[in-house]
XYZ file of C-alpha atoms in Angstrom:
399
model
C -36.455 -55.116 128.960
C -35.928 -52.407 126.461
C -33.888 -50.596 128.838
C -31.723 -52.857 129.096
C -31.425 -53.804 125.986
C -30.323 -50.191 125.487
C -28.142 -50.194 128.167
C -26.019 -53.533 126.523
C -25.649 -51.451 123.052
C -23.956 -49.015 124.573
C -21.447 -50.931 126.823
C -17.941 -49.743 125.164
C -17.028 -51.820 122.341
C -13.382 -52.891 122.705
C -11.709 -55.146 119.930
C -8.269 -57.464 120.287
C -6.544 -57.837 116.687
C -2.569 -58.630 116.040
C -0.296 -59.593 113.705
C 2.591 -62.172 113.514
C 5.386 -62.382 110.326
C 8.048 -64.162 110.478
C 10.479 -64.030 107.234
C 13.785 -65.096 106.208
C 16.098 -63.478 104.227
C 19.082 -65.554 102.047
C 21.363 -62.425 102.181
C 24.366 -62.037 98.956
C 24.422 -58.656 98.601
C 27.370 -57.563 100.817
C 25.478 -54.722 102.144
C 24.890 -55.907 105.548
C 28.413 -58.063 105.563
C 31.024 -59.243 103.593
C 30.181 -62.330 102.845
C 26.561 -64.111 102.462
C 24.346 -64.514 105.499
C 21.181 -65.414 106.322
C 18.453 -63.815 108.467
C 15.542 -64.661 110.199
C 13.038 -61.688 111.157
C 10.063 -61.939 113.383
C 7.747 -59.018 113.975
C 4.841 -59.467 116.337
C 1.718 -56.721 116.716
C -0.778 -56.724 119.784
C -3.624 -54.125 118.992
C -6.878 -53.033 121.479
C -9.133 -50.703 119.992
C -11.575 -48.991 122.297
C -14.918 -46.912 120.773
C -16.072 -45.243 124.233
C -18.898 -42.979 122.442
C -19.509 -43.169 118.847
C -17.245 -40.667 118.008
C -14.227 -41.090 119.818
C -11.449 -44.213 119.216
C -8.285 -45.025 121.736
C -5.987 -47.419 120.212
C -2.789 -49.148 121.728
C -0.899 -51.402 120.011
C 2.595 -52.976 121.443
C 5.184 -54.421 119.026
C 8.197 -56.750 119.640
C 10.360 -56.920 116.151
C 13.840 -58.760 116.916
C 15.711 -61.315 114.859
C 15.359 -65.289 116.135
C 17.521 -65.666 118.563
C 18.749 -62.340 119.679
C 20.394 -62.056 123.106
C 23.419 -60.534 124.532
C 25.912 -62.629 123.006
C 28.527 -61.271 125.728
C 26.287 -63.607 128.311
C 25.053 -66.525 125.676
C 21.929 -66.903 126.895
C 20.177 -66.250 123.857
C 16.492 -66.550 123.625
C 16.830 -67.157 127.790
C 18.019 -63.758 127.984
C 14.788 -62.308 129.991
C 15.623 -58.322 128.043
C 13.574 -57.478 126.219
C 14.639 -54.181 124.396
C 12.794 -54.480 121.273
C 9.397 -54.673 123.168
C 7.418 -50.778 122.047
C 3.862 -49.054 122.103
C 4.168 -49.287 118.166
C 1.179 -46.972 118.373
C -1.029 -45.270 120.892
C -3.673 -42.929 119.845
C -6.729 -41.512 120.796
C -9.205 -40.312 117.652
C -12.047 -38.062 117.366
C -14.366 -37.903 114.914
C -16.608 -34.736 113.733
C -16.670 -32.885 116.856
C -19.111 -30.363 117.069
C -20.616 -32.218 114.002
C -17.683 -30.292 112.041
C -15.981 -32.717 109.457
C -12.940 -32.609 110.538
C -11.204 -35.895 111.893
C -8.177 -35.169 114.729
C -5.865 -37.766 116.580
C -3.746 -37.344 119.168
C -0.891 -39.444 119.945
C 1.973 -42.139 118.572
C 0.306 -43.205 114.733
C 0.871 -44.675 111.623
C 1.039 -42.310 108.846
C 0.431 -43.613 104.893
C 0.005 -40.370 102.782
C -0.288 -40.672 99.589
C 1.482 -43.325 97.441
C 4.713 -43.276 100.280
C 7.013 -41.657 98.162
C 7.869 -39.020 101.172
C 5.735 -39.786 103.834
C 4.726 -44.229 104.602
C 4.672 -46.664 107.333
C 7.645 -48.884 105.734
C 5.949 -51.732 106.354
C 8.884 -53.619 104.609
C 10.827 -52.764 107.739
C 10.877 -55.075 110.668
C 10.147 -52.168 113.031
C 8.164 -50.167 110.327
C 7.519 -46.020 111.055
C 4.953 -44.391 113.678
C 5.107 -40.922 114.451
C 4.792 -39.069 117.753
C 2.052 -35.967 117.444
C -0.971 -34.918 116.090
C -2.917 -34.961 112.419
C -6.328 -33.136 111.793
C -8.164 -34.622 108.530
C -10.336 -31.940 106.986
C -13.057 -33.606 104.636
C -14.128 -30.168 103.234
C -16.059 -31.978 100.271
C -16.800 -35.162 98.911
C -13.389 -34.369 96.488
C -11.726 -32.648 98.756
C -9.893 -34.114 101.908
C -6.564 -32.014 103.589
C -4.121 -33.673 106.262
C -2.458 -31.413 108.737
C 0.219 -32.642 111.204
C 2.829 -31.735 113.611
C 5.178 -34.766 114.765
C 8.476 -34.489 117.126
C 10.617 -36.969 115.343
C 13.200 -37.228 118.572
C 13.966 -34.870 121.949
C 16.753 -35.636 124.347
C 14.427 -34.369 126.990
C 10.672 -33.375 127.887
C 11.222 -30.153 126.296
C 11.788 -28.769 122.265
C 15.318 -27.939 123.081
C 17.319 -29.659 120.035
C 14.461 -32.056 119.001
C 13.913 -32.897 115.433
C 10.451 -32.168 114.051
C 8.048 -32.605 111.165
C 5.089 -30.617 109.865
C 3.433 -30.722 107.030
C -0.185 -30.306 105.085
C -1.416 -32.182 102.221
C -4.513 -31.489 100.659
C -5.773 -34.178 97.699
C -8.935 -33.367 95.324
C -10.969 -35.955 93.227
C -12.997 -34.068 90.852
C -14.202 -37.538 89.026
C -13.415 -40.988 90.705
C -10.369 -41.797 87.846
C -8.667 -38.777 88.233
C -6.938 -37.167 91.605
C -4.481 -34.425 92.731
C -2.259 -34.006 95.560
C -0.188 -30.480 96.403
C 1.697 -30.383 99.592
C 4.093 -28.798 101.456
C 6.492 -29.940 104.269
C 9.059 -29.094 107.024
C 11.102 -30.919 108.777
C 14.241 -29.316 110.972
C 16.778 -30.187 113.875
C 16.534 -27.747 116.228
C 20.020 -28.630 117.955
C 22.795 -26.222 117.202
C 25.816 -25.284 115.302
C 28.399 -25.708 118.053
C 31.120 -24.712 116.181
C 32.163 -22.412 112.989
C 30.832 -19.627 110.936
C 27.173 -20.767 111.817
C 27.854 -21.066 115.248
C 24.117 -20.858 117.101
C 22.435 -21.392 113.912
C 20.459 -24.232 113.650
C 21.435 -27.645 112.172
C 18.968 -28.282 109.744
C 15.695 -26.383 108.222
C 14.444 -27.913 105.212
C 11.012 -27.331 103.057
C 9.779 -30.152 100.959
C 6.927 -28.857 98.126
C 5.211 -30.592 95.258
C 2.820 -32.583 93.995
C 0.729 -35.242 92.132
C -1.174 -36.265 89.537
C -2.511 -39.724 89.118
C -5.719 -40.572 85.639
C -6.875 -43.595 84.360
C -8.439 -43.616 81.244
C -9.990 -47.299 79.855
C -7.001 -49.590 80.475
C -4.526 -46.759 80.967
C -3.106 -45.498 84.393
C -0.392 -42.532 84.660
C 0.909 -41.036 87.568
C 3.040 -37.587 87.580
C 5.173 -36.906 90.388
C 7.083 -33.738 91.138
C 8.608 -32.369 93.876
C 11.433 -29.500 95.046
C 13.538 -29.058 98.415
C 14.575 -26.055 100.080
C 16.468 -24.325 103.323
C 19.409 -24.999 104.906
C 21.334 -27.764 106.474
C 24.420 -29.218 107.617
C 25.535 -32.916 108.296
C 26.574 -32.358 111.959
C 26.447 -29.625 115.329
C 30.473 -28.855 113.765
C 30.266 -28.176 109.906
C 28.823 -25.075 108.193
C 25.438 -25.287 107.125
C 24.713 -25.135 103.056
C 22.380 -24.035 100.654
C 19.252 -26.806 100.286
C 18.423 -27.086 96.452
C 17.092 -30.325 95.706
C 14.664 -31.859 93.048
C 12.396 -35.138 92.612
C 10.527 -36.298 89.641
C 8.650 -39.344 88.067
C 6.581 -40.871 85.605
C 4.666 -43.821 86.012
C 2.529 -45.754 83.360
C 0.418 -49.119 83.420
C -1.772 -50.776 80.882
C -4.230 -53.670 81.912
C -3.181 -56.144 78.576
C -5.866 -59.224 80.098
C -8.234 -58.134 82.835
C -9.460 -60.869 83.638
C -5.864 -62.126 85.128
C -5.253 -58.357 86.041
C -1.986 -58.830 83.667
C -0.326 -55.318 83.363
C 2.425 -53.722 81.888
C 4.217 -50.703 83.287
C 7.087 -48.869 82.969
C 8.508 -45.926 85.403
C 11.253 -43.840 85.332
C 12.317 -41.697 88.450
C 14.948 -38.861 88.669
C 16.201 -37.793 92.736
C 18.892 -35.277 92.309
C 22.261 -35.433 93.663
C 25.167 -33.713 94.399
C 28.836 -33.989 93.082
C 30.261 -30.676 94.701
C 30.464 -31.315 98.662
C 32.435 -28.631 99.406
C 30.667 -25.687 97.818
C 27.639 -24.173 99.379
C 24.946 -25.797 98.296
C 23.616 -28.986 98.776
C 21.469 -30.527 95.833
C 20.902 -33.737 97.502
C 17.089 -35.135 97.240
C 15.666 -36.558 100.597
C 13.015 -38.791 100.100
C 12.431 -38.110 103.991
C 9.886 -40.530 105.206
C 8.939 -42.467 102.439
C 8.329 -46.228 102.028
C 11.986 -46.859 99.104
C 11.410 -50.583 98.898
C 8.384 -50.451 96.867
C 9.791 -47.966 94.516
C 14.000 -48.668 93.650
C 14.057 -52.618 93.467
C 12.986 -55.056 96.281
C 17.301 -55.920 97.005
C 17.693 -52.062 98.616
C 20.807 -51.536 97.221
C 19.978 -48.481 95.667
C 19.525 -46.113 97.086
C 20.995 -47.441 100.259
C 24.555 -47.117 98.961
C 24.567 -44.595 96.148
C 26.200 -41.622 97.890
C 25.164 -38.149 96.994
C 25.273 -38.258 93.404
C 21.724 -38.577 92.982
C 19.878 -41.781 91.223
C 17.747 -42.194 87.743
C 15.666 -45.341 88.030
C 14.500 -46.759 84.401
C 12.449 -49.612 85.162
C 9.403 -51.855 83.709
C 7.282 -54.373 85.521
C 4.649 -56.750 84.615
C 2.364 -57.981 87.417
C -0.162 -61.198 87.021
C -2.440 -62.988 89.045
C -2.966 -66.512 87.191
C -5.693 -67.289 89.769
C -7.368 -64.987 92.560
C -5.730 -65.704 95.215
C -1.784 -65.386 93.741
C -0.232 -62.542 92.235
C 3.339 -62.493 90.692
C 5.196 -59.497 90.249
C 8.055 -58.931 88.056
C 10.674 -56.023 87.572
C 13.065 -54.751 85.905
C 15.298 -51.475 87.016
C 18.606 -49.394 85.438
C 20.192 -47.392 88.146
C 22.425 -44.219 87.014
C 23.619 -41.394 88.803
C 21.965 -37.841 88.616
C 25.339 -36.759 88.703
C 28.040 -38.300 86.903
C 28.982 -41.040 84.336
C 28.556 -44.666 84.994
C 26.377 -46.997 86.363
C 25.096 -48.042 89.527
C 23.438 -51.014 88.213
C 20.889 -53.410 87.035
C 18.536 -55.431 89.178
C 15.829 -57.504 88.913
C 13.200 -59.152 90.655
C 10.646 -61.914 91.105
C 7.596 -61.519 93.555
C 5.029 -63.992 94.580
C 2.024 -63.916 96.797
C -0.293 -66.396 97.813
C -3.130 -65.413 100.115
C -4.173 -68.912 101.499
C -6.884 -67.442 103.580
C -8.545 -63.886 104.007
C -5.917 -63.088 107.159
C -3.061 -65.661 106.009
C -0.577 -64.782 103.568
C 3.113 -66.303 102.144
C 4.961 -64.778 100.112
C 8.607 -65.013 98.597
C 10.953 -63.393 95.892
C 14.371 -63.408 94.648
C 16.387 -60.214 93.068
C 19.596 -60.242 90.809
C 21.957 -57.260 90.656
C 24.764 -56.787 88.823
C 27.232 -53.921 89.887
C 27.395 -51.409 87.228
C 31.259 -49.486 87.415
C 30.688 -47.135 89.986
C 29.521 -49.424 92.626
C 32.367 -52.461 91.803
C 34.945 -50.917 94.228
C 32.243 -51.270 96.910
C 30.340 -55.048 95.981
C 33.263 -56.192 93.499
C 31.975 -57.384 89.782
C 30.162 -60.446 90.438
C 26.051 -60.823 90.422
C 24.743 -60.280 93.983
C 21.869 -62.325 95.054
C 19.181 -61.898 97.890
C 15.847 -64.059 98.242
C 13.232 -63.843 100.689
C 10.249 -66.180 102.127
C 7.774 -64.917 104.890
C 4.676 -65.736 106.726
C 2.045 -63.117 107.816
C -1.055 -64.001 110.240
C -3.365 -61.089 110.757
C -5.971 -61.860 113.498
């Protein structure tokens, strides 16, 4: 009876979970159109989780994101249109854990990817579709302060083979000496390998870039600052038929909380943010900042106007926010944000905006939020003078 009884805990354990959200967006902003619209989003997650031996995971997880109602509209069948396009392996990954007792963690396969805060690298969970990654990541935990990431992803290939696929590497190493303070240095590359096709740079290759920087993130009593810095590097050009330019690009912020009640978890913060830009296209240097991969809606104001239609010129964010929870289970969230160019005079604008959660049960949450932005001068010629509005209620099950 023992034997068996051994036997049973070792079957393979193998785990179902999912998620469904569903949210619609009241849409004034004239980003997406020229007039307002409304949109209804629905994103739906199947996950199995596998744990053959102790130290090895296989995950698959499909994904269907779509907008109600989506069809060909050519045939107007609508929802009885039997495609099914938007249907993916969101992520499928096999893990191992501290082989040969080494502790190193490696995983093979499509993943997820949340380094950091998700100023450069994030899942965009925002997104409808959100952001996996096709490669492999090796976690080093060299000490209890000390953990470094290691990756190399193929972004995109128009074949089996490297020929003119678009890659990312990088390694990120983050220390804890004491649990309230932490520090991150990386460094990353990502490139198009597909070529100049025409030009002086004939042959050359499209795009090379280096991404280098880092982080540093205290809390002292009810104080919380955050440093960020960050430079780009290389060479690049827009498309296989212009001459390639000069990368030299920069990225900083400060961030800074204070806890006023604890016992509501009532802070007050204030951030400002500086992504360079550039107002000379047709010399040879670009000093455009990529924030590559990174999550933007958490950072430049829950509307995505900025950056989303800035141009090159570059953005300075000068914002303030006050979060509060007035009972456990609801938080509120508002912000405030000034949007300038790097490069330039003007304005882009001011926005703000109103979040609020409510987690009605441990996997149930609803949550909704409204944003007003006002058109500073060099963004009236593109959304006119007039406040634009967007507002947003959605539905998340996780199971």
């Amino acid at each position: 009876m023992a034997a068996q009884d051994s036997a049973r805990a070792e079957v393979p354990r193998v785990s179902v979970t999912g998620q469904i959200r569903l949210r619609s967006e009241w849409d004034d902003r004239h980003v997406l159109a020229d007039e307002q619209v409304t949109v209804h989003l629905l994103r739906t997650r199947l996950r199995a989780t596998a744990r053959p031996l102790a130290w090895i995971t296989v995950l698959g997880e499909l994904q269907d994101a779509r907008f109600l109602g989506e069809g060909d509209p050519a045939q107007g069948r609508g929802t009885t249109d039997a495609d099914a396009p938007q249907l993916d392996m969101h992520q499928a990954y096999a893990q191992v854990d501290t082989p040969f007792h080494l502790p190193l963690r490696l995983r093979f396969g499509r993943q997820e990817m949340l380094i950091a805060n998700e100023r450069l690298v994030g899942v965009a969970a925002w997104t409808n579709v959100g952001r996996t990654f096709d490669g492999a990541r090796a976690t080093l935990l060299a000490a209890r302060t000390l953990t470094v990431d290691a990756w190399a992803h193929r972004l995109s290939a128009p074949s089996v083979g490297a020929t003119e696929s678009q890659n990312f590497y990088g390694a990120w190493a983050t220390w804890t000496p004491v649990p309230a303070v932490a520090a991150d240095l990386f460094a990353l590359r990502d490139d198009n390998t597909g070529r100049i096709r025409a030009g002086v740079d004939l042959g050359e290759r499209i795009l090379g870039r280096y991404t280098f920087g880092g982080n540093l993130r205290g809390a002292l009593g009810r104080l919380a600052v955050e440093l960020e810095g960050a430079g780009q590097t290389g060479r690049g050009a827009s498309s296989d038929s212009t001459p390639r330019r000069e990368i030299r690009a920069f990225m900083g912020s400060v961030t800074a909380s204070a806890a006023l009640l604890p016992r509501t978890q009532t802070r007050l913060g204030g951030v400002l943010t500086v992504l360079s830009g550039d107002d000379s296209p047709t010399d040879g240097r670009d000093e455009r900042f990529s924030t590559l991969f990174g999550s933007n809606h958490k950072y430049y104001g829950t509307a995505d106007i900025v950056p989303e239609v800035i141009g090159p010129q570059g953005l300075v964010d000068a914002g303030v926010t006050l979060s509060h929870a007035p009972i456990p289970a609801v938080r509120l969230l508002l912000e405030g944000h000034r949007f300038l160019p790097q490069r330039g005079d003007g304005a882009w604008g001011t926005e703000a905006d109103l979040t609020a959660a409510w987690r009605a049960a441990p996997p149930f949450e609803v949550s909704g939020g409204a944003s007003l932005f006002a058109p500073g001068s060099r963004l009236e010629a593109r959304l006119g003078s007039s406040t634009r509005y967007w507002a947003y209620l959605q539905g998340q099950w996780d199971f």
